[in-house]
Coordinates of C-alpha atoms in Angstrom, one line a residue:
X292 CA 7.9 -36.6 16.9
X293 CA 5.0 -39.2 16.5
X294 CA 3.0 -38.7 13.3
X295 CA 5.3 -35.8 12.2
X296 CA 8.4 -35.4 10.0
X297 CA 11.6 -36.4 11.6
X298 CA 13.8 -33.1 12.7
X299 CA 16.5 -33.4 9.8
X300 CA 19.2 -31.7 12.4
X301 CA 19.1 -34.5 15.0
X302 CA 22.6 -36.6 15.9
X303 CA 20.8 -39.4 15.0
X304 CA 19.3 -38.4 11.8
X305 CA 22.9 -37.4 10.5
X306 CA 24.3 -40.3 12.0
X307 CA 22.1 -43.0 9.9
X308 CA 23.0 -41.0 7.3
X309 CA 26.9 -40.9 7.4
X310 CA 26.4 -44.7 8.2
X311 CA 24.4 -45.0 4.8
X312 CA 26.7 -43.5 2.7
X313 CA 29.9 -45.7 4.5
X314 CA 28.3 -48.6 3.9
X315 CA 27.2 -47.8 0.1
X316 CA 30.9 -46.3 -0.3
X317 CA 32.4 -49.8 1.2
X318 CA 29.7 -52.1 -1.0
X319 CA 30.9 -49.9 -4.3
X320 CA 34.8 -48.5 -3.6
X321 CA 34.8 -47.3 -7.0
X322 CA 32.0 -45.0 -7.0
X323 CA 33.5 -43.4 -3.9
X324 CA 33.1 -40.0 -5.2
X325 CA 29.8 -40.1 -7.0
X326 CA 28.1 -41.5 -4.0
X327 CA 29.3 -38.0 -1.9
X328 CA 28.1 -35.9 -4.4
X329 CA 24.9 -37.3 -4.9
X330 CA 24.4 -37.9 -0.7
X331 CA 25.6 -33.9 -0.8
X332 CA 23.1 -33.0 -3.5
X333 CA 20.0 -34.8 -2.6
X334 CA 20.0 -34.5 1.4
X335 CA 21.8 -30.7 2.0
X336 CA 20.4 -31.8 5.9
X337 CA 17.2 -30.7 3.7
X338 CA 17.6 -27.1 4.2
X339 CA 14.1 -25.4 3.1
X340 CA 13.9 -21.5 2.4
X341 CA 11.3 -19.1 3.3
X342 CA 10.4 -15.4 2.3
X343 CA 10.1 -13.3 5.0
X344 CA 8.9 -9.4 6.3
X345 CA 10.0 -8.5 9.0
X346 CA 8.4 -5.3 10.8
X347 CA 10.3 -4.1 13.2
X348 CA 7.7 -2.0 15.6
X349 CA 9.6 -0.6 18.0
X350 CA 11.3 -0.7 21.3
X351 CA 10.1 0.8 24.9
X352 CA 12.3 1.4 28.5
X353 CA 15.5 2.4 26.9
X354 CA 18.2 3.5 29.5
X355 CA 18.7 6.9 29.6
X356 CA 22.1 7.6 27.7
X357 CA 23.0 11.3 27.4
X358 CA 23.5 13.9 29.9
X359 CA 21.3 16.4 28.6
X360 CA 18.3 14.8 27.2
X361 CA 17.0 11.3 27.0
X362 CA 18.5 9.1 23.4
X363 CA 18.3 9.3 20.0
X364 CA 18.2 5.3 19.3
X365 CA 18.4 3.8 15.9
X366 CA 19.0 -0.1 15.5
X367 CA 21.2 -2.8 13.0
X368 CA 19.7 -5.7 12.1
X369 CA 21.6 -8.4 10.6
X370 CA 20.4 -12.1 9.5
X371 CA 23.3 -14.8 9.5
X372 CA 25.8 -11.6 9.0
X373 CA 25.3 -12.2 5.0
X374 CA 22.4 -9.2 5.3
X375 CA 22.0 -6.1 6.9
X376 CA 19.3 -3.1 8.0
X377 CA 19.9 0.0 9.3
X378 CA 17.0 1.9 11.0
X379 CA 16.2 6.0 10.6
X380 CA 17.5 7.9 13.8
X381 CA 14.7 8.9 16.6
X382 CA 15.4 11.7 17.6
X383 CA 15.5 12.2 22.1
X384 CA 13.0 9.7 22.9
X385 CA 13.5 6.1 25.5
X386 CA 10.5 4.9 23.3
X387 CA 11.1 4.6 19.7
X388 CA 8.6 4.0 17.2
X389 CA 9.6 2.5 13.8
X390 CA 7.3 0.6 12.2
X391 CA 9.8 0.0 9.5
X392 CA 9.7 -3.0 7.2
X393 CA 12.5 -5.1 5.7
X394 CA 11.8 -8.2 3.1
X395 CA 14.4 -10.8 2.2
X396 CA 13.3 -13.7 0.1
X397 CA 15.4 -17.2 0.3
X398 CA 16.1 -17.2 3.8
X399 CA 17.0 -20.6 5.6
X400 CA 14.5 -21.4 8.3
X401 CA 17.6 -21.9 10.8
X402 CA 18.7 -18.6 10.1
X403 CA 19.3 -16.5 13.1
X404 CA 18.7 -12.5 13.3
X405 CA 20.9 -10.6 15.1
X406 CA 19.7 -6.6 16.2
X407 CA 21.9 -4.1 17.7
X408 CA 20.6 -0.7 19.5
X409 CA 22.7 2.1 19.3
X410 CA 22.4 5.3 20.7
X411 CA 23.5 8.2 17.7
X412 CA 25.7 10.7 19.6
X413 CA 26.6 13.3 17.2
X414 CA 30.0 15.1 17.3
X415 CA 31.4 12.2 19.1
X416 CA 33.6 9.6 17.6
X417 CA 31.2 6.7 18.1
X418 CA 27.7 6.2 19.0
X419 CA 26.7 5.0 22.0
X420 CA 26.3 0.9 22.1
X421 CA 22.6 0.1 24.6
X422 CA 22.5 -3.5 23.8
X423 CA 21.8 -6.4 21.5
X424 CA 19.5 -9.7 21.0
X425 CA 18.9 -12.6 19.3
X426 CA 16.0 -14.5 17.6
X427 CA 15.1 -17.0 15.2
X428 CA 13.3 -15.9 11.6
X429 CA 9.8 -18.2 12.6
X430 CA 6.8 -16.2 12.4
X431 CA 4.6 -14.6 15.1
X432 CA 4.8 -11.5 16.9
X433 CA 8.1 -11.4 19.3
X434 CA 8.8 -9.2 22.8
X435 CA 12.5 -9.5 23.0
X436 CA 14.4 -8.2 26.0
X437 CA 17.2 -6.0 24.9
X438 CA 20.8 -7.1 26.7
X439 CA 23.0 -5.0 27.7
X440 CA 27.2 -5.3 28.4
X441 CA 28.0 -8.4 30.5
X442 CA 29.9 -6.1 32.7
X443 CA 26.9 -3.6 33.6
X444 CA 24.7 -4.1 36.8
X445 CA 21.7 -3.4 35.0
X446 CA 22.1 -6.3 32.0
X447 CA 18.2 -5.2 30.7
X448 CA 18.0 -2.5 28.3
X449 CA 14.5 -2.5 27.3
X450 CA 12.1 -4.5 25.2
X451 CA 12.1 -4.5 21.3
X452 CA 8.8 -5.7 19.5
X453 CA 9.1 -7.3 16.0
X454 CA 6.6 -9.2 13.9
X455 CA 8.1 -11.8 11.1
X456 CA 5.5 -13.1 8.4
X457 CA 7.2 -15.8 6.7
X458 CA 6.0 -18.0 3.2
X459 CA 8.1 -21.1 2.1
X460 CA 9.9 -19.6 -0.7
X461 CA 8.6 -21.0 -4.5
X462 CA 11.7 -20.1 -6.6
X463 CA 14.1 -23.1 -7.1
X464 CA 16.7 -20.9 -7.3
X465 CA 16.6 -19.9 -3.7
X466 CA 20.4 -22.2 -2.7
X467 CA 22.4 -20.2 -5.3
X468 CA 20.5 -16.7 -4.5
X469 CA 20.1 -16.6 -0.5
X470 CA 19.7 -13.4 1.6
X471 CA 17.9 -11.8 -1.2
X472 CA 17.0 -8.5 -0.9
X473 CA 13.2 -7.8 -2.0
X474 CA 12.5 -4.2 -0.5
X475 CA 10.9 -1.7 -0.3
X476 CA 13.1 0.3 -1.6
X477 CA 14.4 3.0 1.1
X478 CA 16.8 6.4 0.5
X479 CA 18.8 8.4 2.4
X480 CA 19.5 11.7 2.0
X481 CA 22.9 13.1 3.4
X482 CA 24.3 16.6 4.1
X483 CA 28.2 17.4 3.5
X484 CA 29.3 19.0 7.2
X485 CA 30.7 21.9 4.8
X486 CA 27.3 23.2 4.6
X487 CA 27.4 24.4 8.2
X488 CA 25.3 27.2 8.7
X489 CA 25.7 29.3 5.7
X490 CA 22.8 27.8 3.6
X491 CA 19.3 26.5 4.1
X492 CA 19.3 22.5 3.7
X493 CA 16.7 22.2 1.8
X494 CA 18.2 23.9 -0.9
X495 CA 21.6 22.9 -0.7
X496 CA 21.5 19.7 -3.6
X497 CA 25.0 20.7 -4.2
X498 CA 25.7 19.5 -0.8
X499 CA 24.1 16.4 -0.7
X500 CA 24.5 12.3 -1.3
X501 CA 21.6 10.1 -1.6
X502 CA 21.8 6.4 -0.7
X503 CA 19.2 4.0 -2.0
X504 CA 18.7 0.2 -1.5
X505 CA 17.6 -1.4 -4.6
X506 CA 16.3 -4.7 -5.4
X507 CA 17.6 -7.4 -6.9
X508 CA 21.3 -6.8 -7.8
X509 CA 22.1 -10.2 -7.4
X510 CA 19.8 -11.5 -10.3
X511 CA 21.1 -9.3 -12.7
X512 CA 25.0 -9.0 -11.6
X513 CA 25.4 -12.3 -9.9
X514 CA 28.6 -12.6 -8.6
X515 CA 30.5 -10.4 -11.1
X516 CA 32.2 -7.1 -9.6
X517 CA 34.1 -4.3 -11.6
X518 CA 37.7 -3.6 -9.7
X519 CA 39.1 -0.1 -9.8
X520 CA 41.5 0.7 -13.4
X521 CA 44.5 -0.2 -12.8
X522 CA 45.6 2.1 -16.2
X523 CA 44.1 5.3 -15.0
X524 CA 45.8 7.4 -13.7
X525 CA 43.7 8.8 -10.7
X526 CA 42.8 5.5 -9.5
X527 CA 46.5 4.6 -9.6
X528 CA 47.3 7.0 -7.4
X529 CA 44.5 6.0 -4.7
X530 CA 45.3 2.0 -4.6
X531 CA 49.0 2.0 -5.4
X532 CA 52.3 3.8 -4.7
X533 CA 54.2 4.9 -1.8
X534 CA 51.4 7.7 -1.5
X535 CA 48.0 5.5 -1.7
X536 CA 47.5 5.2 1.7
X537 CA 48.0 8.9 3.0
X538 CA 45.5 9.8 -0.4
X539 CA 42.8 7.1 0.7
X540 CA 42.9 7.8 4.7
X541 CA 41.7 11.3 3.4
X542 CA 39.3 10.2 0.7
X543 CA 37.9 7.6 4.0
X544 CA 37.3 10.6 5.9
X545 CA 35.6 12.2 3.6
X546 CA 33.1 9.3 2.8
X547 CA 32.7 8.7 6.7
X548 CA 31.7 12.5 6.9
X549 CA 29.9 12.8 4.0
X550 CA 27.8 9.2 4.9
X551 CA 27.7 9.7 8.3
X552 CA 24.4 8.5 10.4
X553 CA 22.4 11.5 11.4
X554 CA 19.2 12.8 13.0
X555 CA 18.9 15.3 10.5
X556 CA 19.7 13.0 7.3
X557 CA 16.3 12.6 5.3
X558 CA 14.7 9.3 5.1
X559 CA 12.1 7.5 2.8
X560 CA 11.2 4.9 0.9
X561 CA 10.2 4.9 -3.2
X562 CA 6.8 3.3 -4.3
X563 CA 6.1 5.0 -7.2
X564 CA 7.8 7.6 -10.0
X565 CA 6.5 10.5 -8.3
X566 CA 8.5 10.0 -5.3
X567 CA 12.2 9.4 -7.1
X568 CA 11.2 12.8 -8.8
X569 CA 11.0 14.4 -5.4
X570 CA 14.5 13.4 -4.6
X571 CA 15.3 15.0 -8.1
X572 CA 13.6 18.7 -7.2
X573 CA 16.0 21.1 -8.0
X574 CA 16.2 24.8 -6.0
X575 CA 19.1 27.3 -4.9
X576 CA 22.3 25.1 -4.9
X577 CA 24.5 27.1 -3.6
X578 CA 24.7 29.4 -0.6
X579 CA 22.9 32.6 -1.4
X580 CA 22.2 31.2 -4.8
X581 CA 18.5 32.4 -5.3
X582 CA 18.2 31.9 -9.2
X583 CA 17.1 28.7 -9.0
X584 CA 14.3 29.1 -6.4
X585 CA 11.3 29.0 -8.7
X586 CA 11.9 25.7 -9.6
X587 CA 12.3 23.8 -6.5
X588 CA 9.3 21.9 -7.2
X589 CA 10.5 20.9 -10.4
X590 CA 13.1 17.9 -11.3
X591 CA 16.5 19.5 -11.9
X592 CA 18.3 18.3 -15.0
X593 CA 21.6 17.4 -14.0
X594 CA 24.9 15.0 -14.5
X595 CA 25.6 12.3 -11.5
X596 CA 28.1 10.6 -10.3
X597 CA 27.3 7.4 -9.1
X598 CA 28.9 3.7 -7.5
X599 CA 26.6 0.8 -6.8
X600 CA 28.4 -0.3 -3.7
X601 CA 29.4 -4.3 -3.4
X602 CA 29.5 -4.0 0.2
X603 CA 25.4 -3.4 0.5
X604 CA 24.6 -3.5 -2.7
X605 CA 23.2 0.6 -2.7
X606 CA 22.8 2.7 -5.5
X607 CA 24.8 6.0 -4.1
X608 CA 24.9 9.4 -6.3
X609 CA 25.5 12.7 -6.1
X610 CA 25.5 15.9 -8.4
X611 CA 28.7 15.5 -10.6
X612 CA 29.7 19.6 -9.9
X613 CA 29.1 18.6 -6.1
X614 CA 31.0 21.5 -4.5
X615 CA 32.4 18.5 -1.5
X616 CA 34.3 17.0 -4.5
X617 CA 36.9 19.5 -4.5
X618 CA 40.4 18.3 -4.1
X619 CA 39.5 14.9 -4.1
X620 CA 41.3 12.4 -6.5
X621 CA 38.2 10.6 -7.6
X622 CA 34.7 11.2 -7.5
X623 CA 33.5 7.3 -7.6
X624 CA 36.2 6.2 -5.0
X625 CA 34.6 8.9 -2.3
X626 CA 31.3 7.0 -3.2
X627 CA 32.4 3.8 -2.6
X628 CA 34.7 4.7 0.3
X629 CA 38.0 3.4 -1.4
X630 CA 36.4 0.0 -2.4
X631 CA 39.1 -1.9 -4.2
X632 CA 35.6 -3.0 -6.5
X633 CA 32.2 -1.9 -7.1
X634 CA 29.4 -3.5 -8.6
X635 CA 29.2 -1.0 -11.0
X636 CA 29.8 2.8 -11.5
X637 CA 29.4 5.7 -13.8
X638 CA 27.2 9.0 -14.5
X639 CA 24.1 9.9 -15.2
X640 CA 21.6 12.3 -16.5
X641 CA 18.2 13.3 -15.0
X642 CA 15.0 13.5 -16.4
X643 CA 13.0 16.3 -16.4
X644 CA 9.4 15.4 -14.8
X645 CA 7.0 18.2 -17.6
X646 CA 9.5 17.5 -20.8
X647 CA 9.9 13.8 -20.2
X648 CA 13.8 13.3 -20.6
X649 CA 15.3 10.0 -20.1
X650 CA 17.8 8.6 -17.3
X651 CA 20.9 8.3 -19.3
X652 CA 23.4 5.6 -17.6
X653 CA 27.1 4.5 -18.4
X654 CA 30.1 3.3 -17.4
X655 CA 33.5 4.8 -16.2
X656 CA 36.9 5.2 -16.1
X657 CA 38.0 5.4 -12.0
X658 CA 36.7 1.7 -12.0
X659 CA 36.2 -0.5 -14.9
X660 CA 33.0 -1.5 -15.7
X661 CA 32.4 -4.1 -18.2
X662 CA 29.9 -2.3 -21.1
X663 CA 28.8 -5.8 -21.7
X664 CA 26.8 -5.4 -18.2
X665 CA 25.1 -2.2 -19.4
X666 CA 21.6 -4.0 -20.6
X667 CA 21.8 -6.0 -17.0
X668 CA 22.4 -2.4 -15.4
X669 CA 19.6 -1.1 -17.4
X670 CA 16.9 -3.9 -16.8
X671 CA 17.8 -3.6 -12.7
X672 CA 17.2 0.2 -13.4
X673 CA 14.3 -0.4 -14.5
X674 CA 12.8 -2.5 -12.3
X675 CA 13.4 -0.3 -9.6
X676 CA 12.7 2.8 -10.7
X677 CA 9.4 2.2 -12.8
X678 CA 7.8 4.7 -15.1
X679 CA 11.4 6.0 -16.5
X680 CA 12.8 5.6 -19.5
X681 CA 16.2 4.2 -19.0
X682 CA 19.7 4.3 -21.7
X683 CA 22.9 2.7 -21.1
X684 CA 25.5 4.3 -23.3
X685 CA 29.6 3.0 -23.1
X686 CA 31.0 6.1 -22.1
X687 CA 33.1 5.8 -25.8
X688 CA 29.6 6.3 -27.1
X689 CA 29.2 9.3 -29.0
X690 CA 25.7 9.4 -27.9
X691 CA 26.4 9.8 -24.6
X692 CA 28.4 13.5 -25.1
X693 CA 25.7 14.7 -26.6
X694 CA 23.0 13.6 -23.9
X695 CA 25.3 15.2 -21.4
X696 CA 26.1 18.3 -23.1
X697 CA 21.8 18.6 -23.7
X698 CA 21.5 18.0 -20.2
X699 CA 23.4 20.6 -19.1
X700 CA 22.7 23.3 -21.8
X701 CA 18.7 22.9 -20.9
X702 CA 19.7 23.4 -16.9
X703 CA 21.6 26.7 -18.0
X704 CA 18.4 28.0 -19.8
X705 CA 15.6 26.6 -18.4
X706 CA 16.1 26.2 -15.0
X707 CA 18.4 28.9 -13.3
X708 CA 21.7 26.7 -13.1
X709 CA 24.4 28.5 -13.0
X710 CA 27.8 27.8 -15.0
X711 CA 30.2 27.1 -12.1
X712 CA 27.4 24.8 -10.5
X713 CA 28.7 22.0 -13.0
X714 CA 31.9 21.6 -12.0
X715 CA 33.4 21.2 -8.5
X716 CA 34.1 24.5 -6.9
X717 CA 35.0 26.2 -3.4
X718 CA 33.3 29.9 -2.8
X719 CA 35.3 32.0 -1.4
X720 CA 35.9 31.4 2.5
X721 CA 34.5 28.1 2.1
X722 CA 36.5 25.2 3.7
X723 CA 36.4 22.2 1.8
X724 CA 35.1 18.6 2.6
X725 CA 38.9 17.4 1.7
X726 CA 40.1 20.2 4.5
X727 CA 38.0 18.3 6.9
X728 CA 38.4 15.3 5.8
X729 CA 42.3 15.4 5.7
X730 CA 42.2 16.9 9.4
X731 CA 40.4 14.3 10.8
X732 CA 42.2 11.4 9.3
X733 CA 45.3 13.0 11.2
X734 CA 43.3 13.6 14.2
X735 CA 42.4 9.5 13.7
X736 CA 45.9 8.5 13.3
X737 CA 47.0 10.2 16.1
X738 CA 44.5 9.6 18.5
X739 CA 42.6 6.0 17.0
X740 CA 39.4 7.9 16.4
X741 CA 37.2 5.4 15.3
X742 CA 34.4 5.6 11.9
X743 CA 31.0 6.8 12.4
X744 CA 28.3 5.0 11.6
X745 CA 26.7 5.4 8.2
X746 CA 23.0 5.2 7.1

């Protein structure tokens, strides 16, 4: 282009510049090697990096894809397949408003994004696919037409309007870190199908997973991943042994239900302290359990379970005496959906919002998570949850008992827990998440049921 910089992609661009690096190679033979590295180093094709937002506004002239109503359309974005985003559900509507917003720092400016509509069809095997399209990251504001199959009549599904705002990015260490993940940091809130209809939602923590995206797990963690412990025993009998696979299709089926994509999961994102402890509100756990009541507008102290997944990177967590863990060989590996690694996993301990308790975080024993992590896995802590005060105890630590057992003896007097609420247990005439789970794993061996989509 006259007056401008040369396009670094064009064949002949790269062609001078193999025919550089021949003829230095042919005037030095001996330097072969050092002349390849330093071409690769200093040239790269000159791949620049940008920060980018990405608002995804929403979408208009759906098709029409149930029989009885109109959709319930959600969408998965995915840059260069190295990062993904997956929208909330809208519930019967063929014009969906989002107005959702996604950052990733150290993007390449020829990356590519990739978004898939889906149609959420619950009680079926598999959602509904509408259609798909494609765009570059540049900036502007973009009406995209949504495509459909190749073999439908009508290939148009409907327009999808974006708006990308994009800033070269200023870190140098952009190459090693790209696909960055810079927020805002969004939860999910999931209900185990055991709940049914015996208990109001709302009050049924004992029944629930949360999933939130954090920020910044590569910085701190890098490319460093904790496999499952080979010498204990539980995980032993998930990843190896004649048995493994019959005890992981069920624990599978469990995660898929239990982190399965809904219209009536709850959704949100975390600015500020005040809304992690609204996550944290305690309140009846249990079906019929009214003791608790009074303080559903208070944080509940309580032990979790937690994974933070290497597949997306979420922090996923649940109430350690979860009543859906019954039966199941390992807490961590329903988290993680049978991972063979994790970036990291343990339990912790609550805070309570008026008394000002601490977020106590370790390690443990179903994976094996190096305690020489624990200060990374506090710092990312707490730069995503600001306004706590975060520990990270080994689990050998004798500090950590005795935070646990506090916990849990202050939940018992202060704030209506009941005993049995800390451990795993079925009421009676309760069927079981493993029940389910196990049913349906047979149900997908038999008749290829495919997974449902998570949040």
């Amino acid at each position: 282009m006259p007056g401008g910089r040369r396009n670094p992609f064009s064949v002949s661009h790269i062609i001078e510049r193999v025919e550089d690096a021949v003829q230095n190679a042919k005037s030095n033979p001996h330097d072969m090697a050092s002349i390849v590295h330093m071409h690769k180093k200093q040239n790269s094709f000159d791949v620049r990096y940008v920060d980018l937002q990405i608002q995804f506004i929403g979408a208009s002239g759906l098709p029409k894809m149930d029989v009885v109503g109109s959709a319930d359309p959600y969408f998965v974005a995915k840059i260069d397949n190295k990062i993904s985003f997956v929208s909330n559900v809208k519930s019967d509507t063929l014009a969906p408003i989002w107005n959702e917003m996604w950052r990733i720092k150290h993007v390449p400016t020829t990356a590519e994004l990739q978004v898939e509509v889906l149609d959420k069809d619950e009680g079926a095997p598999h959602d509904d696919y509408v259609g798909k399209f494609k765009t570059t990251v540049s900036p502007g504001a973009k009406e995209v037409e949504i495509e459909g199959p190749l073999l439908k009549l009508r290939r148009s599904r409907g327009t999808f309007w974006i708006k990308i705002e994009s800033k070269p990015s200023s870190d140098p260490r952009a190459p090693e870190l790209p696909y960055l993940f810079d927020g805002p940091i969004r939860f999910s809130r999931h209900y185990s199908p055991t709940v049914g209809l015996l208990t109001n939602l709302d009050d049924a923590r004992l029944y629930s997973t949360w999933k939130i995206y954090i920020i910044g797990v590569p910085l701190y963690f890098r490319d460093r991943y904790q496999p499952w412990n080979r010498s204990y025993k539980a995980a032993q009998s998930i990843f190896q042994g004649p048995t493994s696979l019959a005890v992981r299709s069920g624990i599978q089926a469990g995660h898929r239900m239990l982190y399965a994509r809904t219209a009536n999961n709850g959704f949100g994102l975390i600015e500020n302290p005040s809304e992690i402890f609204k996550i944290l509100h305690g309140g009846a756990s249990r079906p019929g359990a009214q003791s608790g009541a009074q303080f559903a507008h208070r944080v509940k102290p309580a032990v979790y379970t937690y994974i933070i997944s290497a597949e997306d990177d979420s922090f996923r967590f649940s109430e350690t005496g979860a009543a859906f863990f019954v039966d199941f060989a390992s807490k961590h590996a329903l988290h993680s959906n049978c991972a063979e690694q994790v970036r990291y996993s343990g339990d912790d301990d609550t805070p309570d919002d008026q008394v000002q308790w601490e977020l106590v975080i370790d390690n443990n024993l179903d994976y094996s998570p190096d305690p020489t992590m624990l200060p990374d896995l506090k710092e990312l802590l707490e730069q995503n949850f600001h306004g706590f005060t975060i520990l990270a105890l080994s689990f050998e630590d004798p500090q950590l008992k005795e935070s646990r057992e506090a916990c849990r003896a202050y939940a018992l007097k202060y704030r209506g827990v009941e005993q049995s609420e800390l451990q795993p247990h079925a009421g009676a005439g309760e069927v079981t998440l493993c029940h389910q789970a196990s049913a349906r794993a047979q149900e997908a061996e038999s008749g290829g049921e495919p997974p449902a989509t998570e949040a």
